[in-house]
């Protein structure tokens, strides 16, 4: 790269542009502070005063095709990127004409047209998303840069380290920009980090890094030019530590008892606006009338933005559920009878075939997770696929669930169709932040601008001698979260067909595969097609009672129905298949026919999915019932418990039969 590219050219026009951008951000923030005291802006408000040189030094160097992921103090980033000030202010006011439709507020500004992928209120939560956005570009052979802004508090989070490792490991074009303002809320850097030179942490991952005076806009721009040029040339990540300072409190709630006024005054003497303005005036590149004009223009623009925000209506309460999930979904797959002869197939092989067919059909589809490649998957589901599709599309990851799940989410936002495999459901708790706080919420917080079309697969359920850490059935937890679609395939046909349909969904889909089913065998045609993922399935018709279940308990429930039939009891068996959204119509129709119900759920009884179903039946089918609903759930015994009790603690065929007799009054 030439010096002309790498060094800022401090012409009069450029100097006035830099100064004007910083004044504009400062004036906006001052207006926000005033509006907050008037209770026109509610919730949390984290102001950017003092840090303007970072956003103004970095963001204009990026190209329009480059992407930005910000943090919760992102007003300056959004304005520097060119997001409309009236739309930003309206969002701050929570109004319908805001850049996120009034659904994001101060901490969640989004603008797809500006490639502004939003602020993130979870400290460090945006880092994996940035890695995923860059991964998508890398896999497509494209070369945009993804810039990710975060505070120094984020470096204590596991997602920081997981993200840097992935970016370095896979050579991804990410510009990591740490805005080191010395305090993570009220905790000083020296009290939270053993290594306070943050850029050294990046060097430990072999990422090129630089530290720069974040109060000097020219120094920041020069460093950003070098960093972005290096990324475009090598395709590898770069880390900038910008040492800056926030003049105001962490948020408007903050009493600032953790730092003294003298320290604040020392830093205010380094004010990036005053510092640059003084230099520009002394160098003859700006004149007092220029400064006055810039200040007047900023004040007028901010005043107009406030007026726009105040005139913008609030979103109607009736639209509260809008953008929780996509307004438009693909039509349900056509159910065509298979033409080929059925062949005995394992659940494992059916799932492998589904992944393979999806990857052949769509170049955007890839699989990533722990040991999915060279090892062939913990349960051998992906065995052989790496040899067929290569390590780029069957992508082994480190043991960093939050990092690679968030990367999958970012890749999905950028247009890819990732399948993320979490080895077991209990490991998914390490990725819960990305699943709950990002995947499930981004569409709503962005006002529908960004969707997350990824599929997350995980093994679930209990078995012998697995103890309390590998015996979880947590799908009911996830079914509690709006914004997700939760599937529990219990048959070989569903294992094969549900994935295909799930990959067409515009929203995140979680598939829970009971690990005791992987060896299950059933006939399946080679040309078996996609399966509906909206409705429950009636696996056995009956008139005397309804047995409602899903996943690993289906086979036990069918066995119980067979045993009850020998006693003259005709039980109807409902396989829920889709745990969110629940197919209420099928459930209520079955209860109306049989008038008695037993719900079988491998989850714990308290707060279980069975409790939810039972309450819905009580609310909507109470007068159809001839007996109170009965649940068969896993025992809530103290843990850890002896391994020989594990199977006894689970729902069993015998327990289901006993419950059926009870609800029929035959116990």
XYZ file of C-alpha atoms in Angstrom:
667
model
C 0.000 0.000 0.000
C 1.173 3.527 -0.766
C 1.576 6.261 1.814
C -1.342 8.094 0.148
C -3.614 5.227 1.141
C -2.159 4.586 4.579
C -1.781 8.156 5.820
C -4.620 10.649 6.388
C -4.436 13.602 4.024
C -5.112 16.563 6.279
C -6.538 18.947 3.757
C -8.815 21.707 4.952
C -11.858 19.780 3.707
C -10.827 16.613 5.534
C -10.034 18.448 8.744
C -13.436 20.128 8.737
C -15.077 16.795 7.973
C -13.430 15.077 10.952
C -14.194 17.976 13.262
C -17.777 18.230 12.057
C -18.412 14.519 12.552
C -17.176 14.638 16.152
C -19.139 17.795 16.985
C -22.240 16.224 15.478
C -21.947 13.133 17.700
C -21.242 15.188 20.839
C -24.226 17.462 20.188
C -26.475 14.447 19.656
C -25.360 12.880 22.921
C -25.962 16.088 24.840
C -29.499 16.219 23.487
C -30.042 12.607 24.503
C -28.886 13.357 28.046
C -31.365 16.220 28.241
C -34.191 14.086 26.864
C -33.382 11.406 29.413
C -33.723 13.820 32.313
C -37.116 14.796 30.841
C -38.085 11.085 30.716
C -38.505 11.212 26.959
C -35.810 8.538 26.668
C -36.334 5.658 29.067
C -34.454 2.555 30.107
C -30.661 2.540 29.997
C -28.690 5.258 28.244
C -24.944 4.875 27.668
C -23.451 8.034 26.182
C -20.411 8.267 23.917
C -19.063 11.653 25.080
C -15.270 11.636 24.968
C -14.898 8.669 22.638
C -15.927 10.342 19.394
C -12.436 10.136 17.868
C -12.656 6.328 17.701
C -15.857 6.095 15.648
C -14.887 9.053 13.461
C -11.347 7.779 12.974
C -12.314 4.227 12.021
C -15.715 4.085 10.370
C -15.259 6.524 7.438
C -12.209 4.499 6.377
C -14.454 1.486 5.831
C -16.245 0.966 2.532
C -20.052 0.757 2.178
C -19.803 -3.012 1.560
C -18.016 -3.520 4.879
C -20.055 -4.487 7.924
C -20.174 -3.052 11.424
C -21.078 -4.789 14.678
C -21.279 -2.376 17.596
C -21.747 -2.475 21.331
C -24.415 -0.910 23.557
C -22.681 2.526 23.471
C -23.192 2.680 19.711
C -24.880 6.010 18.948
C -21.615 7.465 17.704
C -20.918 4.428 15.549
C -24.358 4.612 13.941
C -24.065 8.317 13.180
C -20.507 7.963 11.869
C -21.735 5.173 9.594
C -24.394 7.408 8.080
C -27.481 6.022 9.772
C -30.133 8.749 9.631
C -29.994 10.966 12.729
C -33.795 11.404 12.883
C -34.181 7.613 12.715
C -31.568 7.131 15.453
C -33.209 9.744 17.680
C -36.650 8.238 17.122
C -35.250 4.881 18.154
C -33.860 6.449 21.314
C -37.380 7.709 22.024
C -38.802 4.235 21.334
C -40.884 5.430 18.400
C -42.181 3.584 15.363
C -40.067 5.614 12.907
C -36.840 4.665 14.674
C -34.130 2.816 12.798
C -35.239 -0.397 14.556
C -38.927 0.430 14.560
C -38.822 1.472 18.202
C -38.085 -2.093 19.328
C -34.370 -1.766 20.011
C -34.000 1.469 21.917
C -30.714 3.035 22.935
C -28.643 -0.162 22.965
C -29.900 -1.842 19.786
C -29.623 0.397 16.736
C -29.803 -1.469 13.415
C -29.720 -0.389 9.776
C -29.467 -3.026 7.063
C -29.058 -0.443 4.296
C -25.928 0.877 6.015
C -24.593 -2.623 6.765
C -24.913 -1.662 10.414
C -25.545 -4.951 12.213
C -26.461 -3.311 15.452
C -25.515 -2.731 19.004
C -25.511 -5.553 21.516
C -26.436 -5.077 25.160
C -24.611 -8.260 26.182
C -20.980 -7.447 26.942
C -18.884 -9.267 24.337
C -22.011 -10.696 22.709
C -21.326 -9.110 19.332
C -17.844 -10.596 18.907
C -18.968 -14.064 17.734
C -21.492 -12.475 15.373
C -18.714 -10.459 13.726
C -16.665 -13.621 13.321
C -19.647 -15.310 11.657
C -20.242 -12.428 9.268
C -16.596 -12.597 8.240
C -16.798 -16.389 7.971
C -19.639 -16.071 5.471
C -17.585 -13.702 3.312
C -14.549 -15.956 3.618
C -16.493 -19.046 2.524
C -17.941 -17.196 -0.484
C -14.545 -15.860 -1.535
C -15.618 -12.258 -0.941
C -13.451 -9.626 0.755
C -15.508 -7.158 2.825
C -14.142 -6.289 6.255
C -16.286 -6.716 9.362
C -15.472 -4.149 12.048
C -16.446 -5.071 15.588
C -16.498 -2.432 18.349
C -16.477 -3.360 22.043
C -15.279 -2.008 25.369
C -12.376 -3.260 27.440
C -14.833 -4.953 29.799
C -15.565 -7.484 27.058
C -12.034 -8.882 27.160
C -12.905 -10.699 30.403
C -15.690 -12.616 28.668
C -15.122 -16.072 27.274
C -16.693 -14.993 23.979
C -13.825 -12.523 23.484
C -11.210 -15.270 23.606
C -13.302 -17.763 21.667
C -13.922 -15.202 18.924
C -10.311 -14.117 18.577
C -9.208 -17.719 18.415
C -11.728 -18.567 15.667
C -10.855 -15.456 13.652
C -7.155 -16.295 13.797
C -7.651 -20.025 13.275
C -9.761 -19.542 10.166
C -7.999 -16.361 8.884
C -11.119 -14.208 8.867
C -11.257 -10.519 7.817
C -12.331 -8.997 11.135
C -11.204 -5.638 12.487
C -11.501 -5.858 16.274
C -11.734 -2.356 17.769
C -11.422 -2.231 21.549
C -12.564 1.113 22.943
C -10.598 0.962 26.167
C -12.165 3.602 28.402
C -10.563 2.111 31.542
C -13.792 1.146 33.333
C -16.144 -1.802 32.815
C -19.152 -0.111 34.377
C -17.517 0.741 37.719
C -14.636 -1.731 37.723
C -11.271 -0.266 36.850
C -9.217 -2.186 34.321
C -6.413 -2.774 36.807
C -8.819 -4.480 39.200
C -10.196 -6.879 36.624
C -7.324 -7.813 34.294
C -3.915 -9.237 35.102
C -2.703 -7.953 31.713
C -3.880 -4.394 31.134
C -2.195 -3.984 27.741
C -5.209 -5.414 25.968
C -3.645 -5.623 22.531
C -1.212 -8.161 24.012
C -4.116 -10.539 24.418
C -4.694 -10.410 20.679
C -1.028 -11.081 20.057
C -1.347 -14.269 22.099
C -3.675 -15.510 19.338
C -1.147 -14.418 16.698
C -3.356 -11.544 15.587
C -1.575 -8.402 14.426
C -2.351 -5.595 16.841
C -1.719 -1.948 17.497
C -2.412 0.394 20.381
C -3.372 3.976 19.600
C -4.296 7.177 21.433
C -8.072 7.054 21.177
C -8.346 10.756 21.984
C -6.459 11.693 18.794
C -8.696 11.347 15.753
C -5.802 11.603 13.292
C -3.858 8.865 15.076
C -6.952 6.657 15.103
C -7.595 7.216 11.405
C -3.978 6.437 10.534
C -4.089 3.231 12.574
C -7.431 2.257 11.019
C -6.031 2.781 7.533
C -3.076 0.521 8.302
C -5.279 -2.115 9.883
C -7.902 -2.212 7.147
C -5.248 -2.249 4.429
C -3.570 -5.208 6.155
C -6.867 -7.097 6.386
C -7.662 -6.519 2.717
C -4.174 -7.650 1.725
C -3.926 -10.762 3.921
C -7.525 -11.664 4.714
C -6.476 -12.031 8.342
C -7.868 -10.282 11.434
C -6.382 -7.183 13.014
C -6.801 -5.780 16.529
C -6.859 -2.086 17.439
C -6.786 -0.993 21.060
C -7.963 2.618 21.219
C -7.222 4.118 24.619
C -9.985 6.573 25.319
C -12.218 7.802 28.138
C -15.908 8.386 28.654
C -16.605 11.779 30.153
C -20.023 10.835 31.445
C -21.196 8.050 33.703
C -21.344 4.447 32.494
C -25.074 5.009 32.086
C -27.409 7.740 33.208
C -28.193 5.679 36.320
C -24.551 5.736 37.407
C -23.474 7.865 40.398
C -19.778 7.492 39.398
C -18.581 6.762 42.931
C -15.745 4.633 41.580
C -13.697 7.467 40.065
C -12.825 10.915 41.399
C -13.465 14.240 39.703
C -9.773 15.007 39.376
C -9.266 11.990 37.137
C -12.182 13.011 34.939
C -10.784 16.519 34.606
C -7.374 15.187 33.584
C -8.989 13.268 30.759
C -11.286 16.123 29.779
C -8.149 18.132 29.105
C -7.506 15.562 26.355
C -10.981 16.091 24.863
C -10.655 14.841 21.246
C -12.827 17.636 19.888
C -11.107 20.481 21.728
C -7.686 18.965 21.019
C -8.252 18.603 17.287
C -10.049 21.918 16.977
C -7.191 23.771 18.717
C -4.662 22.164 16.389
C -6.749 22.881 13.287
C -7.140 26.544 14.245
C -3.441 26.948 14.974
C -2.522 25.268 11.686
C -4.814 27.551 9.717
C -6.866 24.614 8.434
C -9.970 25.807 10.255
C -11.181 29.235 11.318
C -13.452 30.306 14.183
C -16.303 30.915 11.776
C -15.890 27.343 10.480
C -16.238 25.970 13.992
C -19.266 28.156 14.650
C -20.856 26.956 11.420
C -20.229 23.291 12.275
C -21.693 23.754 15.751
C -24.731 25.568 14.383
C -25.312 22.906 11.746
C -25.068 20.136 14.340
C -27.439 21.939 16.703
C -29.987 22.462 13.928
C -29.765 18.850 12.806
C -30.181 17.561 16.341
C -33.112 19.898 16.997
C -34.817 18.613 13.853
C -34.112 15.018 14.885
C -35.700 15.612 18.312
C -38.753 17.150 16.660
C -38.998 14.166 14.315
C -38.757 11.739 17.217
C -41.373 13.541 19.270
C -43.764 13.592 16.299
C -43.259 9.905 15.543
C -46.029 7.666 16.927
C -45.528 4.814 19.333
C -46.018 1.360 17.874
C -49.527 0.035 18.620
C -49.668 -2.499 21.440
C -51.579 -4.736 19.036
C -48.350 -5.087 17.024
C -46.324 -6.313 20.004
C -45.772 -9.778 18.521
C -44.762 -8.401 15.121
C -41.226 -9.485 14.136
C -40.895 -12.071 16.898
C -40.756 -14.460 13.958
C -40.787 -13.787 10.236
C -44.057 -12.565 8.776
C -43.615 -14.826 5.776
C -42.548 -18.461 5.847
C -42.124 -20.923 3.012
C -45.161 -23.115 2.333
C -45.310 -26.478 4.054
C -43.508 -29.125 2.024
C -45.626 -31.154 -0.341
C -46.130 -34.638 1.074
C -45.416 -36.914 -1.876
C -45.605 -40.684 -1.341
C -42.142 -42.231 -1.796
C -41.714 -44.174 -5.013
C -38.809 -46.362 -3.997
C -38.965 -49.456 -1.800
C -38.374 -48.926 1.936
C -35.010 -49.959 3.327
C -34.246 -50.518 7.009
C -32.410 -47.375 8.117
C -31.094 -46.182 11.451
C -32.048 -42.839 12.916
C -28.335 -41.933 12.701
C -28.124 -42.749 9.005
C -31.342 -40.878 8.283
C -29.908 -37.753 9.871
C -26.643 -38.174 7.926
C -28.592 -38.493 4.671
C -30.522 -35.325 5.517
C -27.308 -33.349 6.060
C -25.708 -34.745 2.916
C -28.716 -34.003 0.713
C -28.992 -30.476 2.093
C -25.345 -29.775 1.272
C -25.687 -31.146 -2.239
C -28.832 -29.111 -2.825
C -27.601 -25.759 -1.440
C -24.037 -24.435 -1.487
C -24.886 -22.126 1.410
C -25.345 -25.059 3.788
C -22.417 -26.120 5.944
C -22.023 -28.097 9.160
C -19.843 -26.990 12.036
C -19.314 -28.138 15.579
C -17.140 -30.154 17.898
C -15.643 -33.240 16.221
C -18.066 -33.189 13.303
C -15.278 -33.534 10.734
C -12.254 -35.767 11.160
C -13.866 -37.649 14.055
C -17.171 -38.082 12.230
C -19.311 -36.712 15.035
C -19.639 -37.828 18.646
C -22.561 -40.063 17.606
C -21.124 -40.782 14.124
C -23.866 -38.800 12.408
C -21.422 -36.918 10.162
C -19.063 -39.819 9.540
C -17.649 -39.663 6.005
C -19.030 -36.227 5.178
C -15.723 -34.415 5.588
C -14.141 -36.632 2.947
C -16.985 -35.812 0.568
C -17.424 -32.083 1.180
C -14.078 -30.999 2.579
C -13.070 -29.249 5.814
C -14.495 -25.863 4.787
C -18.079 -27.161 4.741
C -17.706 -29.861 7.398
C -15.975 -27.535 9.791
C -14.398 -28.776 13.007
C -14.493 -26.186 15.768
C -12.683 -25.733 19.053
C -14.530 -26.579 22.269
C -16.046 -23.107 22.377
C -19.814 -23.415 22.223
C -20.628 -19.719 22.599
C -18.023 -18.764 20.020
C -18.941 -21.132 17.222
C -22.701 -20.926 17.860
C -22.483 -17.140 17.619
C -20.347 -17.496 14.502
C -23.050 -19.687 12.985
C -25.583 -17.005 13.822
C -23.467 -14.309 12.182
C -22.991 -16.458 9.070
C -26.767 -16.954 8.886
C -27.328 -13.193 9.122
C -24.966 -12.825 6.163
C -26.953 -15.253 4.016
C -25.422 -18.647 4.717
C -27.420 -21.653 5.980
C -25.336 -23.113 8.790
C -26.074 -26.300 10.697
C -24.474 -25.936 14.116
C -23.980 -29.143 16.072
C -23.724 -28.899 19.845
C -22.507 -32.246 21.064
C -25.019 -32.574 23.912
C -27.849 -30.501 25.292
C -25.985 -29.767 28.519
C -23.119 -28.264 26.502
C -25.664 -25.953 24.893
C -25.888 -24.065 28.177
C -22.477 -22.607 27.344
C -24.039 -21.194 24.167
C -27.286 -20.082 25.792
C -26.279 -16.414 25.605
C -26.010 -16.568 21.827
C -29.192 -18.650 21.453
C -31.396 -16.650 23.826
C -29.964 -13.130 23.675
C -29.107 -13.058 19.981
C -30.651 -15.755 17.785
C -34.092 -15.500 19.371
C -34.198 -11.704 19.624
C -32.367 -10.095 16.699
C -35.320 -10.114 14.321
C -37.534 -8.383 16.870
C -34.919 -5.893 18.112
C -33.982 -4.916 14.568
C -37.583 -4.328 13.574
C -37.474 -7.245 11.152
C -34.333 -6.112 9.320
C -32.206 -9.113 10.258
C -33.210 -12.740 10.482
C -31.220 -15.699 11.758
C -31.921 -18.710 9.519
C -29.709 -21.294 11.180
C -30.331 -24.798 12.475
C -28.825 -25.958 15.775
C -28.744 -29.706 16.403
C -28.018 -31.326 19.751
C -28.329 -34.711 21.437
C -30.653 -34.831 24.417
C -31.945 -37.274 27.008
C -30.731 -39.543 29.773
C -29.124 -42.960 29.810
C -27.318 -45.379 32.043
C -24.237 -44.269 34.017
C -24.190 -40.783 32.534
C -24.731 -39.068 35.896
C -26.328 -35.692 36.368
C -24.234 -33.730 33.852
C -25.177 -35.828 30.824
C -28.756 -36.746 31.656
C -30.571 -33.576 30.743
C -33.797 -33.123 28.795
C -33.817 -29.352 28.465
C -35.873 -28.971 25.309
C -38.735 -27.683 27.479
C -36.481 -24.794 28.569
C -35.830 -23.821 24.989
C -39.507 -24.215 24.090
C -40.115 -21.400 26.578
C -38.202 -18.880 24.405
C -40.107 -16.792 21.815
C -38.371 -16.475 18.464
C -37.210 -20.098 18.268
C -38.757 -23.144 16.598
C -38.128 -26.324 18.592
C -38.250 -29.762 16.962
C -37.976 -33.216 18.520
C -37.911 -35.881 15.798
C -38.812 -39.268 17.274
C -38.913 -41.387 14.123
C -36.468 -42.249 11.374
C -38.712 -40.491 8.867
C -38.711 -37.270 10.889
C -34.949 -37.477 11.434
C -34.534 -37.529 7.678
C -37.230 -35.045 6.696
C -37.322 -32.358 9.385
C -33.837 -30.988 8.704
C -34.662 -30.277 5.077
C -37.704 -28.240 6.060
C -35.903 -26.524 8.930
C -33.205 -25.241 6.570
C -35.860 -23.338 4.621
C -37.036 -21.479 7.722
C -36.245 -17.754 8.038
C -35.844 -18.070 11.824
C -33.621 -20.204 14.087
C -34.615 -23.840 14.505
C -33.321 -26.111 17.278
C -33.484 -29.865 16.703
C -33.276 -32.138 19.745
C -32.185 -35.668 18.862
C -32.601 -38.171 21.687
C -29.301 -40.001 21.790
C -30.980 -43.322 22.627
C -32.661 -43.155 19.202
C -29.519 -43.106 17.056
C -29.478 -46.908 16.768
C -33.246 -47.187 16.234
C -34.114 -48.898 12.935
C -37.196 -48.435 10.753
C -38.015 -48.820 7.062
C -37.412 -45.654 5.049
C -37.592 -45.059 1.317
C -34.454 -43.696 -0.318
C -36.522 -40.884 -1.853
C -38.337 -39.951 1.351
C -38.992 -36.227 1.247
C -39.153 -33.292 3.633
C -41.479 -33.401 6.637
C -43.899 -30.805 7.951
C -42.596 -28.968 11.017
C -45.828 -27.271 12.064
C -48.094 -30.058 13.222
C -48.083 -32.901 15.694
C -48.645 -36.426 14.402
C -51.273 -38.942 15.509
C -49.140 -42.078 15.730
C -51.990 -44.308 16.881
C -55.733 -43.619 16.860
C -57.823 -44.333 19.939
C -61.003 -43.393 21.781
C -60.432 -44.021 25.502
C -57.601 -41.654 26.382
C -54.876 -39.518 24.815
C -51.212 -40.223 25.456
C -49.244 -37.103 24.503
C -45.453 -37.317 24.208
C -42.426 -36.551 22.032
C -38.837 -37.601 21.284
C -37.287 -40.472 23.194
C -40.544 -41.292 25.014
C -42.566 -42.036 21.879
C -41.499 -45.670 21.605
C -42.263 -46.286 25.295
C -45.642 -44.638 24.870
C -46.506 -46.756 21.839
C -45.489 -49.863 23.779
C -47.773 -48.765 26.598
C -50.636 -48.265 24.129
C -50.076 -51.804 22.808
C -50.183 -53.202 26.345
C -53.324 -51.215 27.179
C -55.017 -52.509 24.031
C -54.724 -56.018 25.458
C -56.794 -54.762 28.391
C -59.410 -53.369 26.024
C -58.206 -49.774 26.373
C -57.779 -47.917 23.076
C -55.240 -45.164 23.649
C -54.563 -42.432 21.090
C -50.862 -41.535 20.866
C -49.909 -37.990 19.885
C -46.296 -37.284 18.909
C -45.852 -33.565 19.449
C -42.759 -33.368 17.168
C -42.877 -29.550 17.312
C -42.455 -28.209 20.838
C -42.582 -24.542 19.869
C -44.976 -23.517 18.563
C -47.172 -26.245 20.050
C -49.851 -27.675 17.776
C -52.754 -26.919 20.085
C -55.354 -27.904 17.512
C -54.202 -31.519 17.365
C -53.876 -31.732 21.152
C -57.323 -30.290 21.847
C -58.994 -32.337 19.121
C -57.590 -35.532 20.616
C -58.713 -34.596 24.131
C -62.185 -33.779 22.813
C -62.385 -37.300 21.350
C -61.005 -39.254 24.290
C -61.880 -36.976 27.255
C -58.869 -38.218 29.240
C -55.166 -37.403 28.895
C -51.760 -38.548 30.114
C -48.768 -36.393 29.206
C -45.375 -38.120 29.029
C -42.343 -35.856 29.297
C -38.729 -36.802 30.041
C -38.132 -33.339 31.484
C -38.447 -32.588 35.180
C -41.989 -32.248 36.469
C -41.722 -28.720 37.901
C -42.030 -26.135 35.158
C -42.053 -28.885 32.552
C -43.394 -28.868 29.017
C -45.980 -31.327 30.357
C -47.133 -28.656 32.821
C -47.566 -26.192 29.950
C -49.608 -28.655 27.902
C -51.718 -29.602 30.903
C -52.501 -25.964 31.646
C -53.473 -25.267 28.046
C -55.822 -28.232 28.143
C -57.288 -26.930 31.414
C -57.762 -23.466 29.908
C -59.241 -24.533 26.583
C -60.685 -28.035 27.003
C -61.730 -28.195 30.669
C -65.325 -29.131 29.928
C -64.211 -31.863 27.527
C -62.428 -33.701 30.339
C -63.909 -36.563 32.333
C -60.848 -36.775 34.572
C -57.964 -34.557 35.631
C -54.883 -34.660 33.359
C -51.994 -36.814 34.618
C -48.273 -36.309 33.979
C -45.477 -38.861 33.765
C -42.159 -37.021 34.063
C -38.618 -37.685 35.215
C -38.218 -37.865 38.960
C -36.810 -34.799 40.666
C -34.524 -36.816 42.916
C -31.513 -35.230 44.632
C -28.406 -35.125 42.479
C -25.934 -36.657 42.117
C -27.717 -39.971 42.523
C -26.435 -43.551 42.090
C -26.162 -44.530 38.453
C -28.378 -47.604 38.881
C -31.273 -45.240 39.666
C -30.976 -43.256 36.448
C -33.265 -45.429 34.358
C -35.730 -45.825 37.225
C -36.005 -42.046 37.431
C -37.194 -41.759 33.810
C -40.672 -42.246 32.372
C -41.151 -45.921 31.554
C -43.738 -48.030 29.800
C -44.865 -49.358 33.179
C -45.285 -45.843 34.598
C -47.279 -44.769 31.544
C -49.579 -47.793 31.874
C -50.109 -47.070 35.556
C -50.950 -43.430 34.805
C -53.427 -44.492 32.111
C -55.182 -46.809 34.536
C -55.340 -43.983 37.082
C -56.933 -41.507 34.691
C -59.424 -44.195 33.672
C -60.242 -44.993 37.293
C -58.885 -48.534 37.043
C -55.871 -48.288 39.336
